[in-house]
Amino acid sequence: MMSDLLKLLIIEDDELFRLGLATFFDREPTIDLVIEAPNGETAIDLVRRETFDVVVLDLVLPGLDGMETCRHIHKLQPNLPVLILTAHPDKNLVVKLVELGVRGYCLKGIDANNLLLAIRSIATGATWWDATASIQIFDAIGQVDRAHRPVDQLQLTKRELEVLTLIANGKTNQQIAEALFITPGTVRVHVHTILQKLNVSDRTQAAIFALQHKLI
């Protein structure tokens, strides 16, 4: 079980920006340790030797780029959550990151407290996609044919809407169960039903679809 104190790996080539992140996180009582890496090669070596709770990764790096760095990290530690923090939004790249298993995506300039919330969310198994990324993901998956599934005929129950709202807020199954006073097993059943009704393949797509169509 994950400790309440997190060990972070920050992969960022901009020294001043990396130092600013490290300084902020060092002052945060819920962060146990912050390790810095200026490039992908150094980061991969660190992941080989150490265990982390969350990786904060820039996409634009010297040498091995962020995408390849992420692939290597997932090969070494498949369950290690990665949060992308970048100044260069790219719709096609965001979709590839979703397929790669990245848990979160934020643009540089995000409020520091929201960044911390994003990190803690993905550390607990949830996802965190900022508004820009969410729109980009929805645009990409919006090509899926839903013509035979009008939004007003999805027939989500009141309980399913409650679960969907909590999913969109980045809550894990355990957190949803506690909030609604039901068992995690019941939550899993609701999630499965919601995905089927919305005709989407995962929780991130369900949240984006719900927000786009004002279901919540």
Short mmCIF file of C-alpha atoms in Angstrom, two decimals:
data_model
loop_
_atom_site.label_atom_id
_atom_site.label_comp_id
_atom_site.label_asym_id
_atom_site.label_seq_id
_atom_site.Cartn_x
_atom_site.Cartn_y
_atom_site.Cartn_z
CA MET A 1 0.00 0.00 0.00
CA MET A 2 1.30 3.44 -0.95
CA SER A 3 2.66 5.54 1.91
CA ASP A 4 1.06 8.92 2.57
CA LEU A 5 4.49 10.40 1.87
CA LEU A 6 5.47 10.41 -1.79
CA LYS A 7 8.82 9.96 -3.48
CA LEU A 8 8.93 11.93 -6.72
CA LEU A 9 11.16 11.80 -9.77
CA ILE A 10 11.21 15.06 -11.74
CA ILE A 11 12.51 14.78 -15.31
CA GLU A 12 13.09 18.28 -16.66
CA ASP A 13 15.96 19.78 -18.65
CA ASP A 14 15.25 23.43 -17.73
CA GLU A 15 17.40 23.79 -14.63
CA LEU A 16 15.62 26.83 -13.21
CA PHE A 17 12.17 25.34 -13.72
CA ARG A 18 13.29 22.01 -12.27
CA LEU A 19 14.77 23.79 -9.25
CA GLY A 20 11.52 25.68 -8.75
CA LEU A 21 9.53 22.46 -8.76
CA ALA A 22 11.94 20.74 -6.41
CA THR A 23 11.90 23.69 -4.00
CA PHE A 24 8.10 23.75 -3.91
CA PHE A 25 7.81 20.01 -3.37
CA ASP A 26 10.56 19.98 -0.72
CA ARG A 27 8.41 22.34 1.34
CA GLU A 28 5.32 20.17 0.99
CA PRO A 29 4.85 17.92 4.05
CA THR A 30 3.22 15.15 2.00
CA ILE A 31 6.32 14.80 -0.20
CA ASP A 32 9.01 12.64 1.35
CA LEU A 33 11.76 12.94 -1.26
CA VAL A 34 12.34 14.65 -4.60
CA ILE A 35 14.92 13.28 -7.05
CA GLU A 36 15.83 15.32 -10.14
CA ALA A 37 16.92 14.17 -13.59
CA PRO A 38 17.93 16.57 -16.40
CA ASN A 39 17.34 14.07 -19.20
CA GLY A 40 15.72 10.77 -20.08
CA GLU A 41 18.85 8.66 -19.88
CA THR A 42 19.56 9.74 -16.29
CA ALA A 43 15.93 9.18 -15.36
CA ILE A 44 15.87 5.65 -16.77
CA ASP A 45 18.99 4.78 -14.82
CA LEU A 46 17.36 6.10 -11.64
CA VAL A 47 14.19 4.06 -12.26
CA ARG A 48 16.34 0.95 -12.69
CA ARG A 49 17.91 1.48 -9.26
CA GLU A 50 15.20 3.10 -7.16
CA THR A 51 11.49 3.00 -6.46
CA PHE A 52 9.31 6.07 -6.95
CA ASP A 53 5.65 6.85 -6.33
CA VAL A 54 5.20 9.34 -9.17
CA VAL A 55 7.20 10.58 -12.15
CA VAL A 56 6.76 14.17 -13.35
CA LEU A 57 7.99 14.22 -16.96
CA ASP A 58 8.62 16.97 -19.51
CA LEU A 59 8.09 15.90 -23.10
CA VAL A 60 10.85 18.03 -24.64
CA LEU A 61 14.19 16.66 -23.46
CA PRO A 62 17.71 16.59 -24.89
CA GLY A 63 18.70 13.22 -26.32
CA LEU A 64 15.95 10.72 -25.53
CA ASP A 65 12.63 12.57 -25.78
CA GLY A 66 9.83 12.41 -23.25
CA MET A 67 7.77 9.86 -25.15
CA GLU A 68 10.65 7.38 -25.42
CA THR A 69 11.62 8.04 -21.82
CA CYS A 70 8.08 7.21 -20.78
CA ARG A 71 8.13 3.96 -22.75
CA HIS A 72 11.35 2.88 -21.06
CA ILE A 73 10.02 3.79 -17.62
CA HIS A 74 6.87 1.72 -18.17
CA LYS A 75 8.94 -1.25 -19.28
CA LEU A 76 10.98 -1.05 -16.08
CA GLN A 77 8.10 -0.25 -13.71
CA PRO A 78 4.73 -0.79 -15.46
CA ASN A 79 2.69 0.44 -12.50
CA LEU A 80 4.69 3.62 -11.88
CA PRO A 81 2.32 6.54 -12.59
CA VAL A 82 3.62 9.24 -14.93
CA LEU A 83 2.37 12.83 -15.03
CA ILE A 84 3.29 14.83 -18.12
CA LEU A 85 4.12 18.49 -17.44
CA THR A 86 4.78 20.32 -20.67
CA ALA A 87 4.66 23.70 -22.37
CA HIS A 88 3.86 22.22 -25.78
CA PRO A 89 0.29 20.87 -26.14
CA ASP A 90 -0.14 18.49 -29.06
CA LYS A 91 -3.42 16.66 -29.73
CA ASN A 92 -1.83 13.75 -31.53
CA LEU A 93 0.80 13.35 -28.84
CA VAL A 94 -1.80 13.46 -26.05
CA VAL A 95 -3.70 10.57 -27.63
CA LYS A 96 -0.48 8.56 -27.91
CA LEU A 97 0.25 9.25 -24.25
CA VAL A 98 -3.18 7.93 -23.29
CA GLU A 99 -2.47 4.78 -25.27
CA LEU A 100 0.90 4.51 -23.60
CA GLY A 101 -0.71 4.50 -20.16
CA VAL A 102 0.23 7.94 -18.91
CA ARG A 103 -1.96 8.81 -15.92
CA GLY A 104 -1.99 12.59 -16.18
CA TYR A 105 -1.21 15.62 -18.29
CA CYS A 106 -0.79 19.26 -17.28
CA LEU A 107 0.51 22.36 -19.01
CA LYS A 108 3.31 24.35 -17.42
CA GLY A 109 1.81 27.33 -15.68
CA ILE A 110 -0.66 25.20 -13.73
CA ASP A 111 -1.30 26.46 -10.22
CA ALA A 112 1.17 24.82 -7.86
CA ASN A 113 -1.54 23.50 -5.55
CA ASN A 114 -3.41 21.98 -8.48
CA LEU A 115 -0.19 20.35 -9.63
CA LEU A 116 0.22 18.84 -6.19
CA LEU A 117 -3.39 17.63 -6.31
CA ALA A 118 -2.74 16.07 -9.72
CA ILE A 119 0.31 14.25 -8.37
CA ARG A 120 -1.50 12.90 -5.35
CA SER A 121 -4.46 11.85 -7.51
CA ILE A 122 -2.42 9.75 -9.92
CA ALA A 123 -0.45 8.31 -7.00
CA THR A 124 -3.71 6.83 -5.67
CA GLY A 125 -4.60 5.28 -9.03
CA ALA A 126 -6.79 8.03 -10.44
CA THR A 127 -6.14 10.05 -13.60
CA TRP A 128 -5.69 13.78 -14.09
CA TRP A 129 -6.11 15.45 -17.48
CA ASP A 130 -6.27 19.22 -17.61
CA ALA A 131 -8.94 21.01 -19.63
CA THR A 132 -6.76 21.39 -22.72
CA ALA A 133 -5.80 17.73 -22.79
CA SER A 134 -9.38 16.63 -22.11
CA ILE A 135 -10.65 18.55 -25.12
CA GLN A 136 -7.87 17.16 -27.29
CA ILE A 137 -8.61 13.60 -26.20
CA PHE A 138 -12.31 14.04 -26.80
CA ASP A 139 -11.68 15.47 -30.26
CA ALA A 140 -9.61 12.40 -31.05
CA ILE A 141 -12.07 9.84 -29.75
CA GLY A 142 -15.05 11.81 -31.03
CA GLN A 143 -14.64 10.08 -34.37
CA VAL A 144 -16.06 6.93 -32.80
CA ASP A 145 -19.54 6.42 -34.15
CA ARG A 146 -22.10 7.14 -31.43
CA ALA A 147 -24.89 8.07 -33.83
CA HIS A 148 -26.91 5.05 -32.75
CA ARG A 149 -26.49 6.02 -29.08
CA PRO A 150 -28.12 9.49 -28.65
CA VAL A 151 -27.04 11.14 -25.41
CA ASP A 152 -30.61 11.54 -24.21
CA GLN A 153 -31.16 7.79 -24.62
CA LEU A 154 -28.17 6.58 -22.61
CA GLN A 155 -30.47 5.92 -19.64
CA LEU A 156 -27.88 6.30 -16.91
CA THR A 157 -29.37 5.69 -13.50
CA LYS A 158 -29.07 8.21 -10.68
CA ARG A 159 -26.42 6.04 -9.03
CA GLU A 160 -24.49 5.69 -12.28
CA LEU A 161 -24.49 9.48 -12.67
CA GLU A 162 -23.14 9.80 -9.12
CA VAL A 163 -20.36 7.33 -9.92
CA LEU A 164 -19.62 9.08 -13.22
CA THR A 165 -19.34 12.45 -11.46
CA LEU A 166 -16.80 11.03 -9.04
CA ILE A 167 -14.88 9.40 -11.89
CA ALA A 168 -14.68 12.80 -13.59
CA ASN A 169 -13.32 14.22 -10.34
CA GLY A 170 -10.44 11.73 -10.49
CA LYS A 171 -11.65 9.45 -7.68
CA THR A 172 -10.52 5.85 -7.43
CA ASN A 173 -12.96 2.96 -6.97
CA GLN A 174 -12.11 2.83 -3.27
CA GLN A 175 -12.76 6.55 -2.86
CA ILE A 176 -16.03 6.29 -4.78
CA ALA A 177 -17.11 3.38 -2.57
CA GLU A 178 -16.39 5.38 0.57
CA ALA A 179 -18.17 8.48 -0.74
CA LEU A 180 -21.30 6.57 -1.74
CA PHE A 181 -21.25 4.02 1.11
CA ILE A 182 -21.10 1.05 -1.24
CA THR A 183 -18.53 -1.69 -1.77
CA PRO A 184 -15.63 -1.41 -4.26
CA GLY A 185 -17.08 -4.44 -6.03
CA THR A 186 -20.35 -2.58 -6.58
CA VAL A 187 -18.40 0.40 -7.90
CA ARG A 188 -16.64 -1.85 -10.42
CA VAL A 189 -20.01 -3.10 -11.66
CA HIS A 190 -21.27 0.48 -12.05
CA VAL A 191 -18.09 1.53 -13.87
CA HIS A 192 -18.38 -1.39 -16.27
CA THR A 193 -22.02 -0.54 -17.00
CA ILE A 194 -21.21 3.14 -17.50
CA LEU A 195 -18.45 2.36 -19.99
CA GLN A 196 -20.83 0.13 -21.94
CA LYS A 197 -23.61 2.71 -21.99
CA LEU A 198 -21.29 5.51 -23.09
CA ASN A 199 -19.58 3.24 -25.61
CA VAL A 200 -16.11 4.19 -24.35
CA SER A 201 -13.18 2.01 -23.35
CA ASP A 202 -11.86 3.58 -20.15
CA ARG A 203 -12.55 5.98 -17.29
CA THR A 204 -10.76 8.92 -18.91
CA GLN A 205 -12.93 8.72 -22.01
CA ALA A 206 -16.05 8.37 -19.85
CA ALA A 207 -15.17 11.52 -17.92
CA ILE A 208 -14.46 13.50 -21.09
CA PHE A 209 -17.68 12.30 -22.74
CA ALA A 210 -19.70 13.22 -19.64
CA LEU A 211 -18.22 16.72 -19.44
CA GLN A 212 -18.57 17.36 -23.17
CA HIS A 213 -22.25 16.30 -23.18
CA LYS A 214 -23.06 17.92 -19.83
CA LEU A 215 -24.13 14.64 -18.26
CA ILE A 216 -22.67 15.86 -14.95
#
